[in-house]
Amino acid sequence: DVKVTQSSRYLVKRTGEKVFLECVQDMDHENMFWYRQDPGLGLRLIYFSYDVKMKEKGDIPEGYSVSREKKERFSLILESASTNQTSMYLCASSFVTGAEAFFGQGTRLTVV
Amino acid sequence: GQQLNQSPQSMFIQEGEDVSMNCTSSSIFNTWLWYKQDPGEGPVLLIALYKAGELTSNGRLTAQFGITRKDSFLNISASIPSDVGIYFCAGESGSARQLTFGSGTQLTVLP
């Protein structure tokens, strides 16, 4: 089975802190994605990567950056956390474009 | 970006009833996927559809890829309490490298 693992289930951070969310997949997938999920807004794509060191902006990249130094790992970085970044963050991976994406268990981030 | 219209937004049904939900788009999709999300968890893939007209079952779940390639539906037969959750459709158009998600259908199964 494909396994996508996010480093934390719950995080509480202070406004202004730099926050790292880590995601690892074990199936040699090419594509990796970061979404945020908010009530009533569904899943919104923040960034995605289709190769090591490659990244593309999704629909809501402002306030975020990403890093993909190794194929299996995709990190989401909040340079200076703000309260409006309180959300559920979901990482996903897929083998190729158009194939099904597999999700991690999610990280619920609260910024206070 | 592309939009997927998923309906209904929420459903309250009695245990044992059948459920139907659908997604429509103004754009053509090459892939349709259906996911279920339990509270506090990530979405789990239920069914993947890759061909127009394709009808696929997974236990009590059946999904179809519309002939026009602009819609898909998911049916759940004989609902049980563990069917509770949020169901998402997702589509991939080929021109984009990522999936477009519907807004979800919140399903509640009453005993």
XYZ file of C-alpha atoms in Angstrom:
223
model
C 0.000 0.000 0.000
C 1.068 3.556 -0.673
C 2.026 5.380 2.455
C 2.133 9.151 2.758
C 3.254 10.277 6.187
C 3.008 13.768 7.601
C 5.341 14.553 10.460
C 2.743 15.915 12.877
C -0.974 15.401 13.434
C -1.373 18.572 15.514
C 0.750 21.697 15.798
C 0.309 24.907 17.748
C 2.570 27.794 16.764
C 2.804 31.459 17.602
C 2.242 34.292 15.169
C 5.472 35.164 13.401
C 7.114 31.776 13.898
C 8.658 29.896 10.995
C 6.825 26.608 10.595
C 7.902 23.474 8.751
C 5.447 20.773 7.736
C 7.105 17.615 6.487
C 5.709 14.935 4.203
C 7.294 11.654 3.146
C 5.996 9.096 0.649
C 7.355 5.596 0.238
C 6.221 4.681 -3.281
C 8.690 6.537 -5.487
C 5.983 8.884 -6.727
C 6.968 11.695 -9.064
C 4.357 14.227 -8.001
C 3.759 15.656 -4.551
C 1.206 18.220 -3.424
C 0.308 20.423 -0.472
C -3.317 21.408 0.126
C -5.078 23.285 2.843
C -8.619 22.437 3.845
C -11.004 24.865 5.453
C -14.719 24.427 6.218
C -16.829 25.451 3.251
C -13.816 25.980 0.996
C -12.859 22.394 0.216
C -9.295 21.483 -0.692
C -7.172 24.271 -2.097
C -3.812 23.609 -3.708
C -0.904 25.548 -2.253
C 2.102 24.157 -4.158
C 3.022 21.043 -6.036
C 6.185 19.433 -7.315
C 6.639 17.019 -10.201
C 10.346 16.389 -9.722
C 13.153 16.920 -7.258
C 13.969 20.613 -6.871
C 10.986 21.525 -9.073
C 7.965 23.368 -7.712
C 4.915 25.081 -9.098
C 2.469 27.431 -7.453
C -1.035 26.249 -6.888
C -4.086 28.381 -6.265
C -3.068 29.926 -2.921
C 0.756 30.089 -2.644
C 0.968 33.422 -0.823
C 2.618 33.132 2.580
C 4.020 29.674 1.829
C 7.103 28.160 0.274
C 8.135 24.572 -0.396
C 11.224 22.453 -0.664
C 11.839 19.178 -2.439
C 15.455 18.123 -2.066
C 14.718 14.394 -2.246
C 12.090 12.583 -4.273
C 10.337 11.121 -1.263
C 10.128 14.296 0.817
C 8.161 17.495 0.266
C 8.218 20.237 2.866
C 5.814 23.118 3.304
C 7.213 26.223 4.966
C 5.313 29.064 6.543
C 7.912 31.819 6.664
C 6.043 33.874 9.264
C 2.938 32.161 10.539
C -0.241 34.184 10.809
C -3.577 33.375 12.406
C -5.263 33.111 8.995
C -3.015 30.143 8.271
C -4.759 28.112 10.952
C -6.058 25.163 8.948
C -5.845 21.473 8.135
C -2.876 20.823 5.838
C -2.876 17.765 3.613
C 0.021 16.311 1.677
C -0.546 14.012 -1.293
C 1.499 12.156 -3.880
C 0.833 10.536 -7.237
C 2.881 8.389 -9.578
C 2.247 10.437 -12.699
C 0.040 13.307 -13.762
C -3.532 12.131 -14.086
C -3.110 9.198 -11.763
C -4.842 8.938 -8.449
C -3.363 10.932 -5.591
C -2.816 9.414 -2.154
C -3.112 11.571 0.938
C -1.388 11.725 4.272
C -3.343 11.832 7.507
C -3.256 15.626 7.694
C -1.713 18.173 10.046
C -4.042 20.430 11.967
C -2.126 23.662 12.487
C -3.276 26.308 14.934
C -1.534 29.679 14.923
C -2.118 31.729 18.053
C -8.841 27.676 -12.035
C -11.253 25.001 -13.106
C -14.400 24.478 -11.068
C -16.182 21.339 -10.055
C -19.748 21.604 -8.832
C -20.511 18.858 -6.358
C -23.989 18.217 -5.040
C -25.576 17.896 -2.670
C -23.514 19.736 -0.071
C -24.932 17.582 2.699
C -27.247 14.620 3.113
C -29.050 13.096 6.071
C -30.237 9.572 5.366
C -31.561 6.588 7.258
C -29.383 3.515 7.635
C -30.123 1.112 4.798
C -31.025 3.803 2.264
C -29.192 4.324 -1.005
C -27.250 7.534 -1.625
C -26.361 9.361 -4.805
C -24.082 12.340 -5.305
C -22.596 13.907 -8.404
C -20.067 16.315 -9.806
C -20.263 18.427 -12.908
C -17.777 20.593 -14.707
C -17.733 23.041 -17.568
C -14.459 21.479 -18.699
C -13.654 18.026 -19.981
C -11.780 15.729 -17.623
C -9.643 12.689 -18.436
C -9.790 11.228 -14.957
C -12.462 11.223 -12.265
C -11.716 10.165 -8.716
C -13.891 9.744 -5.645
C -12.505 10.102 -2.127
C -13.919 9.712 1.371
C -12.644 11.664 4.350
C -13.326 10.638 7.921
C -13.243 13.363 10.602
C -9.687 14.446 11.380
C -8.160 12.210 8.718
C -6.874 12.607 5.180
C -9.038 11.648 2.172
C -8.916 8.018 1.119
C -9.351 7.008 -2.501
C -12.531 5.001 -3.149
C -12.801 4.697 -6.923
C -10.787 5.866 -9.938
C -12.309 6.266 -13.409
C -10.261 6.750 -16.554
C -12.603 6.281 -19.510
C -15.788 8.036 -20.593
C -18.789 5.832 -19.869
C -16.837 3.653 -17.449
C -18.892 2.217 -14.591
C -16.874 0.867 -11.664
C -17.909 -0.740 -8.392
C -16.110 -1.141 -5.101
C -18.311 -3.128 -2.741
C -21.457 -1.096 -2.099
C -20.037 1.862 -4.025
C -20.584 2.451 -7.723
C -19.227 5.362 -9.736
C -19.547 6.364 -13.370
C -17.508 8.562 -15.685
C -20.027 10.553 -17.722
C -20.151 10.147 -21.484
C -19.611 13.870 -22.006
C -16.520 13.666 -19.749
C -17.902 16.611 -17.818
C -19.593 14.746 -14.998
C -19.432 11.797 -12.652
C -21.660 10.289 -10.011
C -21.167 8.109 -6.957
C -23.822 5.798 -5.552
C -23.705 4.098 -2.178
C -26.167 1.291 -1.668
C -27.604 0.116 1.663
C -25.839 2.744 3.744
C -24.342 1.848 7.119
C -23.152 4.071 9.994
C -19.493 3.877 8.957
C -20.378 5.551 5.641
C -20.513 8.842 7.551
C -17.940 11.325 6.303
C -17.205 13.794 3.558
C -17.113 12.536 -0.008
C -15.070 14.428 -2.574
C -14.945 14.149 -6.317
C -11.771 15.133 -8.144
C -10.947 15.496 -11.804
C -7.836 15.839 -13.896
C -7.985 17.523 -17.288
C -4.599 16.651 -18.748
C -3.682 20.261 -19.381
C -3.101 20.812 -15.670
C -0.719 18.745 -13.626
C -2.964 18.638 -10.615
C -6.412 17.520 -9.554
C -9.401 19.813 -9.202
C -11.593 18.951 -6.223
C -15.284 19.378 -5.618
C -16.378 21.072 -2.403
C -17.504 17.808 -0.845
C -20.727 16.114 0.242
C -21.153 15.682 3.993
C -23.020 12.413 4.581
C -24.782 11.651 7.852
C -26.362 8.233 8.370
C -29.077 8.109 10.994
C -29.721 4.833 12.841
